[in-house]
Short mmCIF file of C-alpha atoms and ligand atoms in Angstrom, two decimals:
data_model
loop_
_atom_site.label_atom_id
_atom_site.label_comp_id
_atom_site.label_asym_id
_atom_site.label_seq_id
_atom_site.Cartn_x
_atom_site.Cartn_y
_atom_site.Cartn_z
CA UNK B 1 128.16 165.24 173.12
CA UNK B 2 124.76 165.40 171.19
CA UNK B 3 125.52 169.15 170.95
CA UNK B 4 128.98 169.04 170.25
CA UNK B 5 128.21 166.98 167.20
CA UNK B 6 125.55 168.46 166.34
CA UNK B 7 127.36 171.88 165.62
CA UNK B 8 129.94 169.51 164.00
CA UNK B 9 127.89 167.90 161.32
CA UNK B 10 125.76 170.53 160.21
CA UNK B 11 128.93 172.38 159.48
CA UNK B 12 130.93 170.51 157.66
CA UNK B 13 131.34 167.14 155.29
CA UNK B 14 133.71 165.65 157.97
CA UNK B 15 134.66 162.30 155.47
CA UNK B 16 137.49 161.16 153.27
CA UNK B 17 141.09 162.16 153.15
CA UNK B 18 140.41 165.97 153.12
CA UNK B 19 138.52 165.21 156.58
CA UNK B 20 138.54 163.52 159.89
CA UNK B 21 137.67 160.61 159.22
CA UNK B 22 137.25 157.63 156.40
CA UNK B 23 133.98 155.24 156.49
CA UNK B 24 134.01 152.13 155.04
CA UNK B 25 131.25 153.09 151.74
CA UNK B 26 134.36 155.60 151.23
CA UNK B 27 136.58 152.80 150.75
CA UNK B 28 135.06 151.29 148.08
CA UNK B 29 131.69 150.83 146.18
CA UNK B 30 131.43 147.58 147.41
CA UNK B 31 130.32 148.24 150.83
CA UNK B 32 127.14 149.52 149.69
CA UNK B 33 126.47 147.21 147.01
CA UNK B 34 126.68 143.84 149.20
CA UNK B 35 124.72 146.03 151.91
CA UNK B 36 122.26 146.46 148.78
CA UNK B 37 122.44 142.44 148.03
CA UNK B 38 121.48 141.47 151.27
CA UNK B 39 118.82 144.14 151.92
CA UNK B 40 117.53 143.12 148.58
CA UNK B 41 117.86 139.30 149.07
CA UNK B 42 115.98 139.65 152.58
CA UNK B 43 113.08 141.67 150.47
CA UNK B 44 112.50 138.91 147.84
CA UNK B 45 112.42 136.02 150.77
CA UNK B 46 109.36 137.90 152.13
CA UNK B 47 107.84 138.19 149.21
CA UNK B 48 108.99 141.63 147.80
CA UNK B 49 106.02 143.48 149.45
CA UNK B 50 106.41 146.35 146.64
CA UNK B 51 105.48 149.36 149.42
CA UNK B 52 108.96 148.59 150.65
CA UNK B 53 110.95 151.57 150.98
CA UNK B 54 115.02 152.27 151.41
CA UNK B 55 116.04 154.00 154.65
CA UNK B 56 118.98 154.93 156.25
CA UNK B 57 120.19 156.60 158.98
CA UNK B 58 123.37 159.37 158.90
CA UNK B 59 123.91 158.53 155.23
CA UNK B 60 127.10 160.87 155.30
CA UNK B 61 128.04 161.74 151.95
CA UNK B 62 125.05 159.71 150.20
CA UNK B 63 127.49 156.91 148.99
CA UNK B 64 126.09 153.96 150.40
CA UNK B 65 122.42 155.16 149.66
CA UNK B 66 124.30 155.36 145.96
CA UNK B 67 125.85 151.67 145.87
CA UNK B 68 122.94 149.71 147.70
CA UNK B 69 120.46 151.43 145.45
CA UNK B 70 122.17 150.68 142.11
CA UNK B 71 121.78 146.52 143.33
CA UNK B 72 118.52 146.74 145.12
CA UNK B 73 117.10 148.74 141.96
CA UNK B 74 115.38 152.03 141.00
CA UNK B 75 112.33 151.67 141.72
CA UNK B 76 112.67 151.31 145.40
CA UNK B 77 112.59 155.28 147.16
CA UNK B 78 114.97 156.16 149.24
CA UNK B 79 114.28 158.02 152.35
CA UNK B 80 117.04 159.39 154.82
CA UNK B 81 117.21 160.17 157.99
CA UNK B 82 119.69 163.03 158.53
CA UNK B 83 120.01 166.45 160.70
CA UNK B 84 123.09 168.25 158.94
CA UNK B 85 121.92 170.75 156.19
CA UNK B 86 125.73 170.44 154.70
CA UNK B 87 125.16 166.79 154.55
CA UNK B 88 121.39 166.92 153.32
CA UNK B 89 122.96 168.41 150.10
CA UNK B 90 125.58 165.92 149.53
CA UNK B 91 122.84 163.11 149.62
CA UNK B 92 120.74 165.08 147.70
CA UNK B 93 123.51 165.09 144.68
CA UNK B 94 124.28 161.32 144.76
CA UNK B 95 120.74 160.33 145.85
CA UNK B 96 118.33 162.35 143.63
CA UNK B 97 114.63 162.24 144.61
CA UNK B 98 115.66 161.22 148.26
CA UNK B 99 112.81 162.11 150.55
CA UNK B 100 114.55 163.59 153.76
CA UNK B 101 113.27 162.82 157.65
CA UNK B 102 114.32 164.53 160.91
CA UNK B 103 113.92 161.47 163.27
CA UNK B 104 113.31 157.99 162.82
CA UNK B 105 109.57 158.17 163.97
CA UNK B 106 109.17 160.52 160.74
CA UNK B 107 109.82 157.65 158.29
CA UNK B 108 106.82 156.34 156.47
CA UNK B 109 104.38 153.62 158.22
CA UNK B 110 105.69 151.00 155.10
CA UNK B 111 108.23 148.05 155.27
CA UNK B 112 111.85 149.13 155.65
CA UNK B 113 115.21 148.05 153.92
CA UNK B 114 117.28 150.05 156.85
CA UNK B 115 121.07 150.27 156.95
CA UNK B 116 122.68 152.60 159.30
CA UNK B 117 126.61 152.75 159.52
CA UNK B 118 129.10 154.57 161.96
CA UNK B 119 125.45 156.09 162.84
CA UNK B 120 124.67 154.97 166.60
CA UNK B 121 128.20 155.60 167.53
CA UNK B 122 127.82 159.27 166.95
CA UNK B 123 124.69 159.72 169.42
CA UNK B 124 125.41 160.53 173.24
CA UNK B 125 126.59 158.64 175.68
CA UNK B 126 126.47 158.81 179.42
CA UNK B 127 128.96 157.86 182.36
CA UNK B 128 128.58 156.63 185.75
CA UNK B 129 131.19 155.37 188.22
CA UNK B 130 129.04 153.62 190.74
CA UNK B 131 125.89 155.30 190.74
CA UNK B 132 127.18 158.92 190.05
CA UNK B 133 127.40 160.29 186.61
CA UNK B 134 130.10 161.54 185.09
CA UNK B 135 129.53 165.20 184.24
CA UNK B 136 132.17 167.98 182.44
CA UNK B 137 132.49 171.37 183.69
CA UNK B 138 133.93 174.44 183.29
CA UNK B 139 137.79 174.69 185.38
CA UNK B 140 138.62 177.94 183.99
CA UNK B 141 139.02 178.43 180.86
CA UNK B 142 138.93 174.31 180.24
CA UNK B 143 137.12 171.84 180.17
CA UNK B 144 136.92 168.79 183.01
CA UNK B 145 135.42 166.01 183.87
CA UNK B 146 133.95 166.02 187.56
CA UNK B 147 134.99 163.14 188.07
CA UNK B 148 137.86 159.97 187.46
CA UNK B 149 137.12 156.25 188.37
CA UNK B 150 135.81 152.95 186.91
CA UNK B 151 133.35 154.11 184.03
CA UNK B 152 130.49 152.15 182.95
CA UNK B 153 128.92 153.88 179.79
CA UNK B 154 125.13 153.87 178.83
CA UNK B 155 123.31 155.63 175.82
CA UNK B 156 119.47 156.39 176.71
CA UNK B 157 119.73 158.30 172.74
CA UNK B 158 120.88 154.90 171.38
CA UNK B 159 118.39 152.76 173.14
CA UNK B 160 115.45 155.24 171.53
CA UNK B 161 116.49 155.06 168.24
CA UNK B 162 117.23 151.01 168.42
CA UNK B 163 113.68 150.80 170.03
CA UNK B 164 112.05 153.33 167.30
CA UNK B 165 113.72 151.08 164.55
CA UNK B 166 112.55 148.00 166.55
CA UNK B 167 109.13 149.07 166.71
CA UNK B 168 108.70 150.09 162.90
CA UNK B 169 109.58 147.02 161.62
CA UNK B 170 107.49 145.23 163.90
CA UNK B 171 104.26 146.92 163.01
CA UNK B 172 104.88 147.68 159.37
CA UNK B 173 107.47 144.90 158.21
CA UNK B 174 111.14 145.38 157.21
CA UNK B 175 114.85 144.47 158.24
CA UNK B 176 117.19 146.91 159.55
CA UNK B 177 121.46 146.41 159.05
CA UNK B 178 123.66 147.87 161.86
CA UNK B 179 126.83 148.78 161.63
CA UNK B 180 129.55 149.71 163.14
CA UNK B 181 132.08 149.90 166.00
CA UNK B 182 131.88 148.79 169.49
CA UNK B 183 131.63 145.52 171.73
CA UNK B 184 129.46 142.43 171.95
CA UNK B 185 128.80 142.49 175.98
CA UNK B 186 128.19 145.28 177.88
CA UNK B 187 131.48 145.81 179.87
CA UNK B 188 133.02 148.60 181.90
CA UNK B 189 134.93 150.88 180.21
CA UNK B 190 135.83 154.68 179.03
CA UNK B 191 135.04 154.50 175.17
CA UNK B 192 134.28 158.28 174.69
CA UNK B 193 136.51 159.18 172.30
CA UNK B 194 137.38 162.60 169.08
CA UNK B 195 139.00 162.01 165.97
CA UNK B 196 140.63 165.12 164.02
CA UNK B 197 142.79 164.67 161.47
CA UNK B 198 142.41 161.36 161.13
CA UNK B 199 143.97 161.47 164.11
CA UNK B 200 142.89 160.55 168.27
CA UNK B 201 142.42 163.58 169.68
CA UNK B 202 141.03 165.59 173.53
CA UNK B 203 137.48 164.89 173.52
CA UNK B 204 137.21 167.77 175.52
CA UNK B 205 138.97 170.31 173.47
CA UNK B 206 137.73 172.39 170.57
CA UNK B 207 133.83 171.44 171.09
CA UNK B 208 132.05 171.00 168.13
CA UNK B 209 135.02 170.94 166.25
CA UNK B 210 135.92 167.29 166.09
CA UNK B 211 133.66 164.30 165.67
CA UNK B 212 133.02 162.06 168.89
CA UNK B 213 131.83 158.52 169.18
CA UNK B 214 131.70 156.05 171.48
CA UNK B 215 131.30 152.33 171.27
CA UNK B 216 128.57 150.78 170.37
CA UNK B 217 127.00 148.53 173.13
CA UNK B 218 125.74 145.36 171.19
CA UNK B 219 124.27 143.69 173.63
CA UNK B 220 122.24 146.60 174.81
CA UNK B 221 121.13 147.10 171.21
CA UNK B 222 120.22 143.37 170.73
CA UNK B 223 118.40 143.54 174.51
CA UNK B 224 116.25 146.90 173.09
CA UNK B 225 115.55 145.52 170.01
CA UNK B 226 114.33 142.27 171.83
CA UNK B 227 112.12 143.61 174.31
CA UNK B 228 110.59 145.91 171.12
CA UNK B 229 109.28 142.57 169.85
CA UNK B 230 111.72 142.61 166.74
CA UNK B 231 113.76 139.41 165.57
CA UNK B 232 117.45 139.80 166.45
CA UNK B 233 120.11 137.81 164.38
CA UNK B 234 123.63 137.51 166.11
CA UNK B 235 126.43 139.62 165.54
CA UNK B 236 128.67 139.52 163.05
CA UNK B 237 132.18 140.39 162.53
CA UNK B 238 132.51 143.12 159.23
CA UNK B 239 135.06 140.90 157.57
CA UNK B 240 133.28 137.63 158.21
CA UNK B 241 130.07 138.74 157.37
CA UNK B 242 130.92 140.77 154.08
CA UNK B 243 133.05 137.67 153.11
CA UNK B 244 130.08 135.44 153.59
CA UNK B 245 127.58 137.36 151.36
CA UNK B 246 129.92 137.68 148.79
CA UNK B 247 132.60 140.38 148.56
CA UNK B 248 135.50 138.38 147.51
CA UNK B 249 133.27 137.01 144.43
CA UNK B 250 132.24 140.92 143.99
CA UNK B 251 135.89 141.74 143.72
CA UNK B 252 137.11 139.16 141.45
CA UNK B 253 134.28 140.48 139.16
CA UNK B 254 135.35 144.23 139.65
CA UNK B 255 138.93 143.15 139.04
CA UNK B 256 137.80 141.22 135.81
CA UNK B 257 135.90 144.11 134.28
CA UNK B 258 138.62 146.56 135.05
CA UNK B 259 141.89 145.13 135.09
CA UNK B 260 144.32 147.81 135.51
CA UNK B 261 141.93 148.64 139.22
CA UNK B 262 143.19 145.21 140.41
CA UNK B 263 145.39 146.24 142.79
CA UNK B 264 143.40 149.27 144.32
CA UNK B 265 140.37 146.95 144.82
CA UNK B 266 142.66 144.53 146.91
CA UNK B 267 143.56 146.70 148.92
CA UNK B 268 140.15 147.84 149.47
CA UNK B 269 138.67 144.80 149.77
CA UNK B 270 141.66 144.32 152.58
CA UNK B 271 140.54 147.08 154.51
CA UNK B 272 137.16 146.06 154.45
CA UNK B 273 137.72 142.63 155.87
CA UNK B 274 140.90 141.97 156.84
CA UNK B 275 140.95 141.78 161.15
CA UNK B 276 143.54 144.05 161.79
CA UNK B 277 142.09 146.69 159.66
CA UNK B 278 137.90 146.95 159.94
CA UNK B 279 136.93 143.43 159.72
CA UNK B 280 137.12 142.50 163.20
CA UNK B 281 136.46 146.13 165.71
CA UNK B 282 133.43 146.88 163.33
CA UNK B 283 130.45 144.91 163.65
CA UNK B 284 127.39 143.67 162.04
CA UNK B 285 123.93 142.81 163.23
CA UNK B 286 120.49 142.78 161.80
CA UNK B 287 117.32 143.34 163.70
CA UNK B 288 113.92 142.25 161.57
CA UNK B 289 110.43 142.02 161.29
CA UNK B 290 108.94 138.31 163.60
CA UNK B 291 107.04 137.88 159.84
CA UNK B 292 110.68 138.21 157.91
CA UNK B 293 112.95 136.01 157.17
CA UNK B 294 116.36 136.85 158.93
CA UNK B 295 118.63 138.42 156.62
CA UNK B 296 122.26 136.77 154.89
CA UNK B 297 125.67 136.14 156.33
CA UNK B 298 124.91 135.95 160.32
CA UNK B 299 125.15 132.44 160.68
N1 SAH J 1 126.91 156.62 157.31
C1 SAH J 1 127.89 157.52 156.73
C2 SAH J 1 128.28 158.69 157.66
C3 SAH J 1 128.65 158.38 159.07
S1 SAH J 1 128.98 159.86 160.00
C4 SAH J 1 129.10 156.75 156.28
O1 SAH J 1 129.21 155.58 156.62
O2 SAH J 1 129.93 157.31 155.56
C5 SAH J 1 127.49 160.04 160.97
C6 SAH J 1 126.27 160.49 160.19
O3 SAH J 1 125.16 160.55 161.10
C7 SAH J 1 126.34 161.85 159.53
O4 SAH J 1 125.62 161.82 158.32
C8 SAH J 1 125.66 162.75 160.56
O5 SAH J 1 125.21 163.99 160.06
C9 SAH J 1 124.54 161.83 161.02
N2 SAH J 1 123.97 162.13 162.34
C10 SAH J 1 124.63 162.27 163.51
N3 SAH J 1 123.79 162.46 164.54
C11 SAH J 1 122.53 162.41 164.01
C12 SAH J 1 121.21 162.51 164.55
N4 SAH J 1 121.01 162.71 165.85
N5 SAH J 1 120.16 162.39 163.71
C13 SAH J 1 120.35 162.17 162.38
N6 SAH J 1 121.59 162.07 161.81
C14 SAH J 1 122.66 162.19 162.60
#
């Protein structure tokens, strides 16, 4: 899997309607700007230590990095954490002056306004059915799984970079915004899963060629984070949580200033939130520094 995308990433800009695959900064700008409120809120409650830096993980296309930036304000650097050349450049376009990191441990020892979206879902995941993991091999020309049963997924890649994040913030300061897909408990289940097209698609076939995620395990995330030392807020629906920090105000005020947008922006702001689109299967939680305050909207 870590291969797979690997090869996949550093080959391509795999986003928007040209793509596989449409993220929710792609939607609409304001994604990334209430991301940018609330980091920037959770800054000025602890003081606005002015060493503070921007960071984010997988920043795609450089979008978000673009919106939260514009509300947090200029002054703060950005510094991403990405492996795909292809994408490096795209960030480097809509982010300019980024500073660019291979790994999380790389980022500098100062306090961090961290958002990472649709980012832990693309590292590795393993799977066991009782105490034997699931491996793929070759069976001919295709590939197979070894095996078929009850799967119970775990992601020692996820768990490092939760723990890495967890362990920043706790010695230098900072909050950290995660985002994305997956479950509140840890449960049972086959949640590997490629997307072509825009379309499901054989995680198995065409390696490299199609971008694969699995779930993200919440409660393993909050658990790492936890026994890191870091402050853990609950988890928070997308919808509810963008609609309690403010995104329905945002869009009135969008809709205001450009009239003739109105519609487009509802319909955005719809597929941000609404819970049959990405309100409800995405999620929200933040993970902080003991010495910060816990950031908007989780409560
Ligand atoms: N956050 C963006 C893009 C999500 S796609 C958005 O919301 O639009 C996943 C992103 O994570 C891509 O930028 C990809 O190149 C990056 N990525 C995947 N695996 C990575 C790894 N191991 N280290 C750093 N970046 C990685």
């Amino acid at each position: 899997m870590a291969a797979c995308n690997a090869h996949y990433y550093a080959t391509r800009d795999p986003l928007g309607v040209g793509g596989d695959f449409t993220t929710a900064p792609e939607i609409d700008q304001m994604f990334g700007e209430m991301v940018g409120a609330c980091l920037a809120d959770c800054w000025h409650r602890a003081g606005a230590p002015e060493n503070a830096i921007y960071a984010e993980l997988g920043p795609g296309r450089g979008t978000l990095a673009a919106d939260a930036l514009r509300v947090i304000g200029a002054g703060v650097e950005a510094h991403l954490v990405e492996t795909s050349p292809a994408l490096r450049e795209a960030q480097q376009t809509r982010v300019p002056g980024a500073t660019f990191h291979a790994a999380i441990e790389q980022l500098p020892p100062r306090p961090l306004l961290l958002v990472a979206n649709e980012f832990l879902d693309a590292l590795p995941v393993r799977q066991w059915i009782g105490d034997e993991q699931r491996l793929i091999m070759l069976q001919g020309e295709m590939l197979a799984f070894t095996a078929n049963g009850m799967i119970v997924e775990n992601s020692p890649v996820r768990e490092a970079a939760v723990a890495a994040i967890a362990a920043h913030l706790v010695r230098h300061g900072g909050v950290a915004l995660l985002i994305d897909y997956g479950h509140a408990r840890s449960a049972p289940g086959d949640t590997l899963q490629a997307v072509r097209g825009h379309r499901f698609a054989d995680p198995l076939a065409d390696p490299g060629e199609q971008d694969l995620t699995a779930h993200v395990d919440f409660e393993a995330v909050a658990d790492t984070a936890r026994n890191t030392g870091a402050a853990v807020t609950a988890l928070a629906p997308q919808g509810e949580w963008l609609t309690r920090i403010g995104i329905v105000e945002r869009a009135e005020t969008l809709v205001h200033a450009n009239p003739d947008r109105a519609s487009d922006i509802g319909s955005a702001l719809n597929r941000l939130t609404a819970t049959d689109q990405m309100g409800e299967l995405f999620k929200v939680i933040a993970l902080h520094s003991p010495d910060w305050p816990a950031p908007a909207g989780f409560e």
